[in-house]
PDB file of C-alpha atoms in Angstrom:
ATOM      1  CA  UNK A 641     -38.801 130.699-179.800  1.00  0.00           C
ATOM      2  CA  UNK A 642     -35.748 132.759-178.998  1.00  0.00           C
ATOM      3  CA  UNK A 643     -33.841 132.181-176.067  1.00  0.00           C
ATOM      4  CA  UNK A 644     -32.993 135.361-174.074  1.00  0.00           C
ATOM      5  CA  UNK A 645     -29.808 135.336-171.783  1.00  0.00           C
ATOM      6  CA  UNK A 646     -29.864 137.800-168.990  1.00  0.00           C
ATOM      7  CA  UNK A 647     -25.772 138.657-167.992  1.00  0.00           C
ATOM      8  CA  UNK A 648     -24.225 136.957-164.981  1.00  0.00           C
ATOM      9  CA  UNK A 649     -24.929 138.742-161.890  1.00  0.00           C
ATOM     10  CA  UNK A 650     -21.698 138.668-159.987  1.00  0.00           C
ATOM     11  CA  UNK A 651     -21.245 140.444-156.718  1.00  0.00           C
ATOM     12  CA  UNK A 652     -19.355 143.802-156.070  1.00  0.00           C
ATOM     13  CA  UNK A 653     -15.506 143.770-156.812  1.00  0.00           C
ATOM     14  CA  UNK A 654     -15.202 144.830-153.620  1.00  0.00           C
ATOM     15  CA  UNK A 655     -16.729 141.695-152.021  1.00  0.00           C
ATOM     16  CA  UNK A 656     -13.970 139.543-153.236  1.00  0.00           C
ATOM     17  CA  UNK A 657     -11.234 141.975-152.458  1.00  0.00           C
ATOM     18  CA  UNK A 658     -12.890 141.203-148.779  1.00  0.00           C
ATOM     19  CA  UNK A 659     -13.062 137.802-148.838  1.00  0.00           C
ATOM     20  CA  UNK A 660      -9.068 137.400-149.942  1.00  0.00           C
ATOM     21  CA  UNK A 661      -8.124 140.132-147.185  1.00  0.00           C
ATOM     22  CA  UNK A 662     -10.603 137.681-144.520  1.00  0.00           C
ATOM     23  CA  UNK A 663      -7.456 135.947-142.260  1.00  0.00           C
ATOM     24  CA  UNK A 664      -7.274 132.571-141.409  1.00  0.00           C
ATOM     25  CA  UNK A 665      -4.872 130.269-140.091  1.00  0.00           C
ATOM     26  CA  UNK A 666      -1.359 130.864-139.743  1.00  0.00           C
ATOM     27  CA  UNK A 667      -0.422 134.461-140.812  1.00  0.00           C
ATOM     28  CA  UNK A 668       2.390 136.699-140.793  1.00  0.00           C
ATOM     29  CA  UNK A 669       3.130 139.407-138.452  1.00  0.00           C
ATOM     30  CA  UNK A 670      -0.215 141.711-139.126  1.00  0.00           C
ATOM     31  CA  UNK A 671      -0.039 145.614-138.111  1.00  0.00           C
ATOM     32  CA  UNK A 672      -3.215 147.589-137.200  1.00  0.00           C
ATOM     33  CA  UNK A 673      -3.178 151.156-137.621  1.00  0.00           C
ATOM     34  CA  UNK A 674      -1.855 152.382-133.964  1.00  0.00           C
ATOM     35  CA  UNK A 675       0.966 150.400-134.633  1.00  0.00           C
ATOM     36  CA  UNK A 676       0.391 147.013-132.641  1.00  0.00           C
ATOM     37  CA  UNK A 677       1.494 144.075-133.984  1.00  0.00           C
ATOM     38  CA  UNK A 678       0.175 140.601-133.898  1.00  0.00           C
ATOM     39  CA  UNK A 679       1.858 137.297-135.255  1.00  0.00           C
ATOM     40  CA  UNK A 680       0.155 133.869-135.201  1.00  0.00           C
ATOM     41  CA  UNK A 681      -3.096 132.363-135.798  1.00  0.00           C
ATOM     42  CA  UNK A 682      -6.644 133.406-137.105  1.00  0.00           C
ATOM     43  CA  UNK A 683     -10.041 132.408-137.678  1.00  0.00           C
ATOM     44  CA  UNK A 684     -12.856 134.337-139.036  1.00  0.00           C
ATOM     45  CA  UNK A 685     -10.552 137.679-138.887  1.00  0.00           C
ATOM     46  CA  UNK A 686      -9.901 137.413-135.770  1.00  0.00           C
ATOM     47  CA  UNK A 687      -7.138 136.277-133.443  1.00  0.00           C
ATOM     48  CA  UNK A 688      -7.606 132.577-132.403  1.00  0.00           C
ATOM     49  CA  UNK A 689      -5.246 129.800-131.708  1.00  0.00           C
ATOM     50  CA  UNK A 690      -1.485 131.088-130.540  1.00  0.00           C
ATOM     51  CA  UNK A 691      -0.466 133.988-131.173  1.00  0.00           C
ATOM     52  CA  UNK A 692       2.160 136.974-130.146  1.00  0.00           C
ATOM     53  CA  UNK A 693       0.985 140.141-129.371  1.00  0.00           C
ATOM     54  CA  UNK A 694       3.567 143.205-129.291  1.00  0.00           C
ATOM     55  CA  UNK A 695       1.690 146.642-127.999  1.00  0.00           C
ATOM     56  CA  UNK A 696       3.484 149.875-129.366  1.00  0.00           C
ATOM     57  CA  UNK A 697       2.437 151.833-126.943  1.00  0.00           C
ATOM     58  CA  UNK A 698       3.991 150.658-123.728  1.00  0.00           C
ATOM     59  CA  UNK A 699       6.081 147.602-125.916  1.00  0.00           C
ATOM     60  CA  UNK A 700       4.394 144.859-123.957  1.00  0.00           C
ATOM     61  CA  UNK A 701       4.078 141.536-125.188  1.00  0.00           C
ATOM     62  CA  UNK A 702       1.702 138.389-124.752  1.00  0.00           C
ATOM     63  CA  UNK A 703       2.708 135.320-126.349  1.00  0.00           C
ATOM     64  CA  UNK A 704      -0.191 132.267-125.742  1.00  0.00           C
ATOM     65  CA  UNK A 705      -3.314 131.334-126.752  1.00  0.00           C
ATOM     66  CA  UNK A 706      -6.232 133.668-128.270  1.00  0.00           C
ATOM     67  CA  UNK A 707      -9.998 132.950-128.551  1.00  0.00           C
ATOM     68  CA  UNK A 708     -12.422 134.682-130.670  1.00  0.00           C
ATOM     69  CA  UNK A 709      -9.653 137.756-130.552  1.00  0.00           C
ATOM     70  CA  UNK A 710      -9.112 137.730-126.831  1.00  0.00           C
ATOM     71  CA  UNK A 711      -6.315 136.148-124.814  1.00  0.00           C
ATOM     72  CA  UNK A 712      -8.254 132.860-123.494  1.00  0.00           C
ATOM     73  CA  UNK A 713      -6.649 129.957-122.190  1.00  0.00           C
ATOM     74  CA  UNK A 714      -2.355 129.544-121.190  1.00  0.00           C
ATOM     75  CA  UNK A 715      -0.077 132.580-122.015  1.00  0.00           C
ATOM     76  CA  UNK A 716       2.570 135.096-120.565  1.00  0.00           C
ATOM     77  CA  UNK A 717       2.340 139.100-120.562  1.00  0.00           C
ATOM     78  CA  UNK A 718       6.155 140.945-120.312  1.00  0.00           C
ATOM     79  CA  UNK A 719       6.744 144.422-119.939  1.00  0.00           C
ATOM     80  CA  UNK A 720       9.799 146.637-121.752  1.00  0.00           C
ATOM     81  CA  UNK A 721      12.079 147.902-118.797  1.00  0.00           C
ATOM     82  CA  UNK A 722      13.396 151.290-119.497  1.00  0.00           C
ATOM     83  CA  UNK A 723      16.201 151.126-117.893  1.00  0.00           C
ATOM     84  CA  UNK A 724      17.909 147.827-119.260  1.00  0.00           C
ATOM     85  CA  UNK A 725      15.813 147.493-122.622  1.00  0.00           C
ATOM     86  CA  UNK A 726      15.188 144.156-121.323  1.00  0.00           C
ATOM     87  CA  UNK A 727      11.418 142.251-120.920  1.00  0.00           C
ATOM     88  CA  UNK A 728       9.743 141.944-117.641  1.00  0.00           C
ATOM     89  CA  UNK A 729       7.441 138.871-117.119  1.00  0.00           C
ATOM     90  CA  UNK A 730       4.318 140.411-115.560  1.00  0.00           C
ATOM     91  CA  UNK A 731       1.974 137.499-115.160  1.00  0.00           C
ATOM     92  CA  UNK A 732       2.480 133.875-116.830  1.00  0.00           C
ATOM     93  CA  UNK A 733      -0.741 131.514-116.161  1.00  0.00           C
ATOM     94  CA  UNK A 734      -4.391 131.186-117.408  1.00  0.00           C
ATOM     95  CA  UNK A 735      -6.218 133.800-118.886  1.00  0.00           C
ATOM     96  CA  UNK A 736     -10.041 134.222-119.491  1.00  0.00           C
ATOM     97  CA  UNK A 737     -12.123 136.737-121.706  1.00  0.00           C
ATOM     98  CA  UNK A 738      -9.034 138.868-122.141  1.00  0.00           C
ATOM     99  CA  UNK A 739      -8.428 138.953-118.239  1.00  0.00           C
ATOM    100  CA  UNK A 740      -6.379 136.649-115.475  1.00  0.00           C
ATOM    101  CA  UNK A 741      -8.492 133.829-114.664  1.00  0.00           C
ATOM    102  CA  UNK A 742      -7.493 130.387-113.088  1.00  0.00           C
ATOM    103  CA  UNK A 743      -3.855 129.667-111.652  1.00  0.00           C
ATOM    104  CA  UNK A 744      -1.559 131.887-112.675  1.00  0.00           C
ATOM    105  CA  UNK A 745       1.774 133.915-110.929  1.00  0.00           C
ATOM    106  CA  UNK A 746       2.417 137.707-110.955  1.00  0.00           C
ATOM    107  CA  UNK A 747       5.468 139.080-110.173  1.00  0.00           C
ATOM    108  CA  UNK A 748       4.884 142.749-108.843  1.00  0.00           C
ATOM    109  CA  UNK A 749       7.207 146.197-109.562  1.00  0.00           C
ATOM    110  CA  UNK A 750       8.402 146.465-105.980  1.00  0.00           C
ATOM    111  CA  UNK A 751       9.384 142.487-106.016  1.00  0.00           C
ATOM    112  CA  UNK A 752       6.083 141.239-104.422  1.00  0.00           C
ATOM    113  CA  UNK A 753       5.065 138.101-105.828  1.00  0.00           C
ATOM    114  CA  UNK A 754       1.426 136.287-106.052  1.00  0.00           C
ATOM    115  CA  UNK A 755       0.975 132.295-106.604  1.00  0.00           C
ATOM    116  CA  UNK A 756      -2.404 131.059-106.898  1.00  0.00           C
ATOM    117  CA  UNK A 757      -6.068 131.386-108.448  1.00  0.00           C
ATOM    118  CA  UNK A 758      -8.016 134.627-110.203  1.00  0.00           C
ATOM    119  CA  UNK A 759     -11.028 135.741-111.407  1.00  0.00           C
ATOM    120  CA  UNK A 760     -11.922 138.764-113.606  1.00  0.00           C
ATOM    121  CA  UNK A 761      -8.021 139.925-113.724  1.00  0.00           C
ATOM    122  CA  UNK A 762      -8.685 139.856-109.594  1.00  0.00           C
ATOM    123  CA  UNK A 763      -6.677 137.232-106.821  1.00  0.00           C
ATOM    124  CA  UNK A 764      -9.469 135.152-106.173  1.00  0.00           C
ATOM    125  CA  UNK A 765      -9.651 131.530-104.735  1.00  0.00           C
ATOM    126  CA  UNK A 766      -6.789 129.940-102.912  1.00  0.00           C
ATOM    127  CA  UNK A 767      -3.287 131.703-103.578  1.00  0.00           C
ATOM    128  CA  UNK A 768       0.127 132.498-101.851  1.00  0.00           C
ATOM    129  CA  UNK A 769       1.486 136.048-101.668  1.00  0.00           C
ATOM    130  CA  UNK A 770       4.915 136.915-101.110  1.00  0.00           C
ATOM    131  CA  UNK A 771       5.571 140.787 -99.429  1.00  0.00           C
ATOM    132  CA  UNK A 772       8.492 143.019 -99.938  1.00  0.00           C
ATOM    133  CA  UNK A 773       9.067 142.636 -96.413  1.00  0.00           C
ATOM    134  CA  UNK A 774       9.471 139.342 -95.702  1.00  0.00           C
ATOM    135  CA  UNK A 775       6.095 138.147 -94.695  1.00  0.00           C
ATOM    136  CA  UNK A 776       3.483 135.451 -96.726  1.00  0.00           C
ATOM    137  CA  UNK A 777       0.387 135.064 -96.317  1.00  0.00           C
ATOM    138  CA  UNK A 778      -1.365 132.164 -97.851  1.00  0.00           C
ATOM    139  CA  UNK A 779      -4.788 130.909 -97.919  1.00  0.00           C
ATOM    140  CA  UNK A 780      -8.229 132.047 -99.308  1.00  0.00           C
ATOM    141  CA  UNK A 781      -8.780 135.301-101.603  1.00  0.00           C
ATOM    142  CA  UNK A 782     -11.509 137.127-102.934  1.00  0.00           C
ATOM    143  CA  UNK A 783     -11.698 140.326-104.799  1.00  0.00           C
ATOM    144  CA  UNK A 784      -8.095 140.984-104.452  1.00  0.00           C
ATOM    145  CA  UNK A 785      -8.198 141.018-100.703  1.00  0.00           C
ATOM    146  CA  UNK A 786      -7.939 137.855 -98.225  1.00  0.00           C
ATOM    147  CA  UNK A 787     -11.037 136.578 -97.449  1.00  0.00           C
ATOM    148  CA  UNK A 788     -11.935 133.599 -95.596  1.00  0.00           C
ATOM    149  CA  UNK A 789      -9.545 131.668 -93.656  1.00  0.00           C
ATOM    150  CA  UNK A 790      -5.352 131.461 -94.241  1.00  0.00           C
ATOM    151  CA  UNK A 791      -2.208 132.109 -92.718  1.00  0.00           C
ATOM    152  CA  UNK A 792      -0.284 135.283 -92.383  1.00  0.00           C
ATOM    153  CA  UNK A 793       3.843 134.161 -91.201  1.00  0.00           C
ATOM    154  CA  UNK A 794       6.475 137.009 -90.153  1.00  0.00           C
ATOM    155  CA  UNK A 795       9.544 137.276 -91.287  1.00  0.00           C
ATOM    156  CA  UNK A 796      10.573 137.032 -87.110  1.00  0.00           C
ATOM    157  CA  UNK A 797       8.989 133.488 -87.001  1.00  0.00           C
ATOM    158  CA  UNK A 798       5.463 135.050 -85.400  1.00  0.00           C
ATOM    159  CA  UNK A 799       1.810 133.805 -87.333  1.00  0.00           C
ATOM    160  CA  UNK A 800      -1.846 134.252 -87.553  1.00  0.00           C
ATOM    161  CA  UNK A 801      -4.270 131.718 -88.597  1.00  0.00           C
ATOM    162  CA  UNK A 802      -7.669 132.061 -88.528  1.00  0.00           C
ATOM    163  CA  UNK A 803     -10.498 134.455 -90.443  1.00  0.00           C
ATOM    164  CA  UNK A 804      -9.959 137.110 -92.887  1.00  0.00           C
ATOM    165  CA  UNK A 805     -12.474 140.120 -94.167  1.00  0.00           C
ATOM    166  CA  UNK A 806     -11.242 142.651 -96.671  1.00  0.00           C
ATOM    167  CA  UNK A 807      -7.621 142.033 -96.193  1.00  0.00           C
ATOM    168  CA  UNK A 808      -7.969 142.522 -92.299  1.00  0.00           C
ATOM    169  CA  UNK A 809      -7.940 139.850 -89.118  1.00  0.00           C
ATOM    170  CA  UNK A 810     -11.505 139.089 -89.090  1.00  0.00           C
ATOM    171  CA  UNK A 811     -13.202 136.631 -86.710  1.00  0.00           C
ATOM    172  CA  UNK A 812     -11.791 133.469 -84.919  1.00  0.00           C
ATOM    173  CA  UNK A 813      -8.082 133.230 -84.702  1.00  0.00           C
ATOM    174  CA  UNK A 814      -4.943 132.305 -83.478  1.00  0.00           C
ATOM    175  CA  UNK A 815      -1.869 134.347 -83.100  1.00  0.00           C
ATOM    176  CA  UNK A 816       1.441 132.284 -82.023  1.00  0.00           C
ATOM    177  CA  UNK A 817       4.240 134.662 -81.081  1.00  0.00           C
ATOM    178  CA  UNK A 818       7.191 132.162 -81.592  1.00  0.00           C
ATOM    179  CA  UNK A 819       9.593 134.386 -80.550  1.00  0.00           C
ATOM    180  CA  UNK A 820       7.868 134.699 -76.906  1.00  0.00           C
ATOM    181  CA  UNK A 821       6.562 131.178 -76.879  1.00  0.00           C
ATOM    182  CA  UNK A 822       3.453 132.788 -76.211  1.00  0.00           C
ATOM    183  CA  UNK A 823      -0.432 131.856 -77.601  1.00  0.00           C
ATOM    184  CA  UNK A 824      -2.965 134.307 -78.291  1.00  0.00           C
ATOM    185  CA  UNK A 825      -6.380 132.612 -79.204  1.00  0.00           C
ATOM    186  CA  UNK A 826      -9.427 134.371 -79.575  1.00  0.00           C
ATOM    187  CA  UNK A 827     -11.695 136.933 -81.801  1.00  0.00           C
ATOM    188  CA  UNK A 828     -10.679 139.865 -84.187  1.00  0.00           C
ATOM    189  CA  UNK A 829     -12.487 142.208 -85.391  1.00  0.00           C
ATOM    190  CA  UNK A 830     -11.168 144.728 -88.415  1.00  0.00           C
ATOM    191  CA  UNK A 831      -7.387 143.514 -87.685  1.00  0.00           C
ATOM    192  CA  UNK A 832      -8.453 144.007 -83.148  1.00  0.00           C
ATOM    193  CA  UNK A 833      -8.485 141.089 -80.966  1.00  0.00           C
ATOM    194  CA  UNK A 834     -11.396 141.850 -79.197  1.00  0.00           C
ATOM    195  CA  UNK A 835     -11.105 138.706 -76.548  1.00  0.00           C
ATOM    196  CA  UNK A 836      -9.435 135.861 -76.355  1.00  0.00           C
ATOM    197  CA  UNK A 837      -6.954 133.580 -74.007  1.00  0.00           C
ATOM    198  CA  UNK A 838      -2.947 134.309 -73.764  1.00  0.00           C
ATOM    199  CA  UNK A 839      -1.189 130.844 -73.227  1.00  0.00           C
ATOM    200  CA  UNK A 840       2.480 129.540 -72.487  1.00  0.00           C
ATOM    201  CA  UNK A 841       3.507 127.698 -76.246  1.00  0.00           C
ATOM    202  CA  UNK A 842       6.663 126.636 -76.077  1.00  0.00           C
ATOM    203  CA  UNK A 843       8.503 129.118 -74.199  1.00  0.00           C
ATOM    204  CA  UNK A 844      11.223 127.402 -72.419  1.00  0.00           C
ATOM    205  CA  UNK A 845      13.020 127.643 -76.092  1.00  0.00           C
ATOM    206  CA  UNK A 846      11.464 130.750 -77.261  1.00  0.00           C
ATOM    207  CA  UNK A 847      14.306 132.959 -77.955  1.00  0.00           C
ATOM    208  CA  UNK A 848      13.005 136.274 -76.724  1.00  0.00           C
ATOM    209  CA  UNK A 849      10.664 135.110 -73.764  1.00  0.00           C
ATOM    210  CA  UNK A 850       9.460 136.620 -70.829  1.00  0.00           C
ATOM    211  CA  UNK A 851      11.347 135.932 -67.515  1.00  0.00           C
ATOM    212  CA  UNK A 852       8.342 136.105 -65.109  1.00  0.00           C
ATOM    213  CA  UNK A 853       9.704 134.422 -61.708  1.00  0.00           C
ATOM    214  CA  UNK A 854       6.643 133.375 -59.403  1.00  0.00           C
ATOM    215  CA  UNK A 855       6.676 135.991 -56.495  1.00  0.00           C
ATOM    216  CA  UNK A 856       7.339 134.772 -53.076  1.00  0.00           C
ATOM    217  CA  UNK A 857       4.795 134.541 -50.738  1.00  0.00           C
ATOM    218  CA  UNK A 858       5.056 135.487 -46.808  1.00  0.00           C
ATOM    219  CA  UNK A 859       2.540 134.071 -44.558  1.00  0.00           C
ATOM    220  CA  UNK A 860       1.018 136.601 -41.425  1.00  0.00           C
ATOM    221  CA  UNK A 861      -0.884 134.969 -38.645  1.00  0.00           C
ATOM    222  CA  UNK A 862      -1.025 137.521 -35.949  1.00  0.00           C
ATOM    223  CA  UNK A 863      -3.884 136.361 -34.302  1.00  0.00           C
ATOM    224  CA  UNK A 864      -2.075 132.889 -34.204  1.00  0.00           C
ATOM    225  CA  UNK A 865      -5.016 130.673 -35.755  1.00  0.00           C
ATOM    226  CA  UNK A 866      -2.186 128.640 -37.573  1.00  0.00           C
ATOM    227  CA  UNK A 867      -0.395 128.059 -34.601  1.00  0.00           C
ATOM    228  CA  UNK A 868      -3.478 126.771 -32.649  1.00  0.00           C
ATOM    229  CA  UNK A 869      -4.501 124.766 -35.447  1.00  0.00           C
ATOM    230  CA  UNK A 870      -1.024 123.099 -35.890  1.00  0.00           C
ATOM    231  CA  UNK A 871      -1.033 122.748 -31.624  1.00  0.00           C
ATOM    232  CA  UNK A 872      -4.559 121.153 -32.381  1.00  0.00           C
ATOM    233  CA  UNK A 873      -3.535 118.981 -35.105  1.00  0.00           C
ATOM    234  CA  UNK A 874      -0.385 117.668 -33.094  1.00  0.00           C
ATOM    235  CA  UNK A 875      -2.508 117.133 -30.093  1.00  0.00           C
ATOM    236  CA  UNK A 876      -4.867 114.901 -31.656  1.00  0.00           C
ATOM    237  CA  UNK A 877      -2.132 112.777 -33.416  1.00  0.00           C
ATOM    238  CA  UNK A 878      -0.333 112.055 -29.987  1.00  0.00           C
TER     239      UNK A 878
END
């Protein structure tokens, strides 16, 4: 009995010109077709393990980790300055799904600067903010905005601790004005104290206190009931 043989069936050229162009591992610098660049590792064709990250657009960079072609896990972002050519660290910290999330520190355009926790690219958690002006506030963040309970300090010495809401004085609270020696305690409401008790703290050495001399007091008796009571009290004791 003859024996028939049917050809090989091999797949498309094509397929194996796809497999070879597949990138894993450790890989030159790569250039998509809007001109970004990306140096570092692979897996599965797409960016995972550490890699750099240059965009053309704007000449940012990210240099850290990638998962699954996102930036995931410990990396830095840097801007181009115009001006001096030179790079800008943005944000250095932990990333997640492409966006800040965990501890990280951005440094703002106008010199501001943020220490502490995010979520969903957002200052989130506990974190530290340094203003342009001189002031920090420090303590509990959601949703970009204080929330919860921290400390605002002025640059003149002067503090608030107590609640937060949207980025506003919210709920119980203390406000020490150093500078007075002076101890506002009570409840705000949308940045308002709405009541509370003003106390003495420290103002014998409070450099800009209050002089508030006790007034003096002149006694009247013109129908002379202290004089008959002290005649009356003298009386009794002879």
């Amino acid at each position: 009995m003859p024996v028939i043989k049917y050809p090989r069936v091999r797949d498309p050229l094509f397929y194996e010109w796809d497999r070879k162009a597949q990138k894993c591992g450790l890989r030159h610098t790569i250039y998509a077709v809007n001109g970004d660049q990306y140096t570092g590792e692979w897996l599965d064709n797409l960016k995972h393990g550490k890699g750099i990250q240059i965009w053309k657009s704007t000449g940012a960079v990210y240099s850290g980790d990638w998962k699954f072609g996102k930036r995931d896990g410990y990396g830095s972002y840097s801007i181009l300055d115009p001006v001096t050519k030179e790079y800008k660290k943005v944000y250095t910290g932990w990333w997640e799904n492409d966006q800040r999330g965990g501890q990280g520190m951005f440094f703002y355009p106008n010199g501001e600067q943020y220490e502490g926790e995010w979520s969903n690219g957002l200052r989130s958690g506990w974190g530290k903010m340094h203003y342009k002006d001189g002031s920090t506030y420090e303590g509990q963040w959601l949703t970009d905005q204080p929330n919860g309970t921290g400390v605002l300090r002025l640059p003149n010495g002067n503090r608030y601790e107590g609640g937060w809401k949207d980025g506003k004085k919210h709920g119980p609270g203390k406000y020490f004005y150093t500078d007075k020696g002076q101890l506002l305690e009570g409840i705000w409401v949308v940045d308002i104290p709405k009541c509370g008790v003003l106390v003495d703290f420290g103002r014998d050495n409070a450099p800009a206190s209050i002089e508030s001399p006790l007034p003096e007091i002149e006694l009247h008796d013109p129908a002379g009931v202290l004089a008959e009571a002290r005649a009356r009290f003298d009386d009794s004791h002879n």
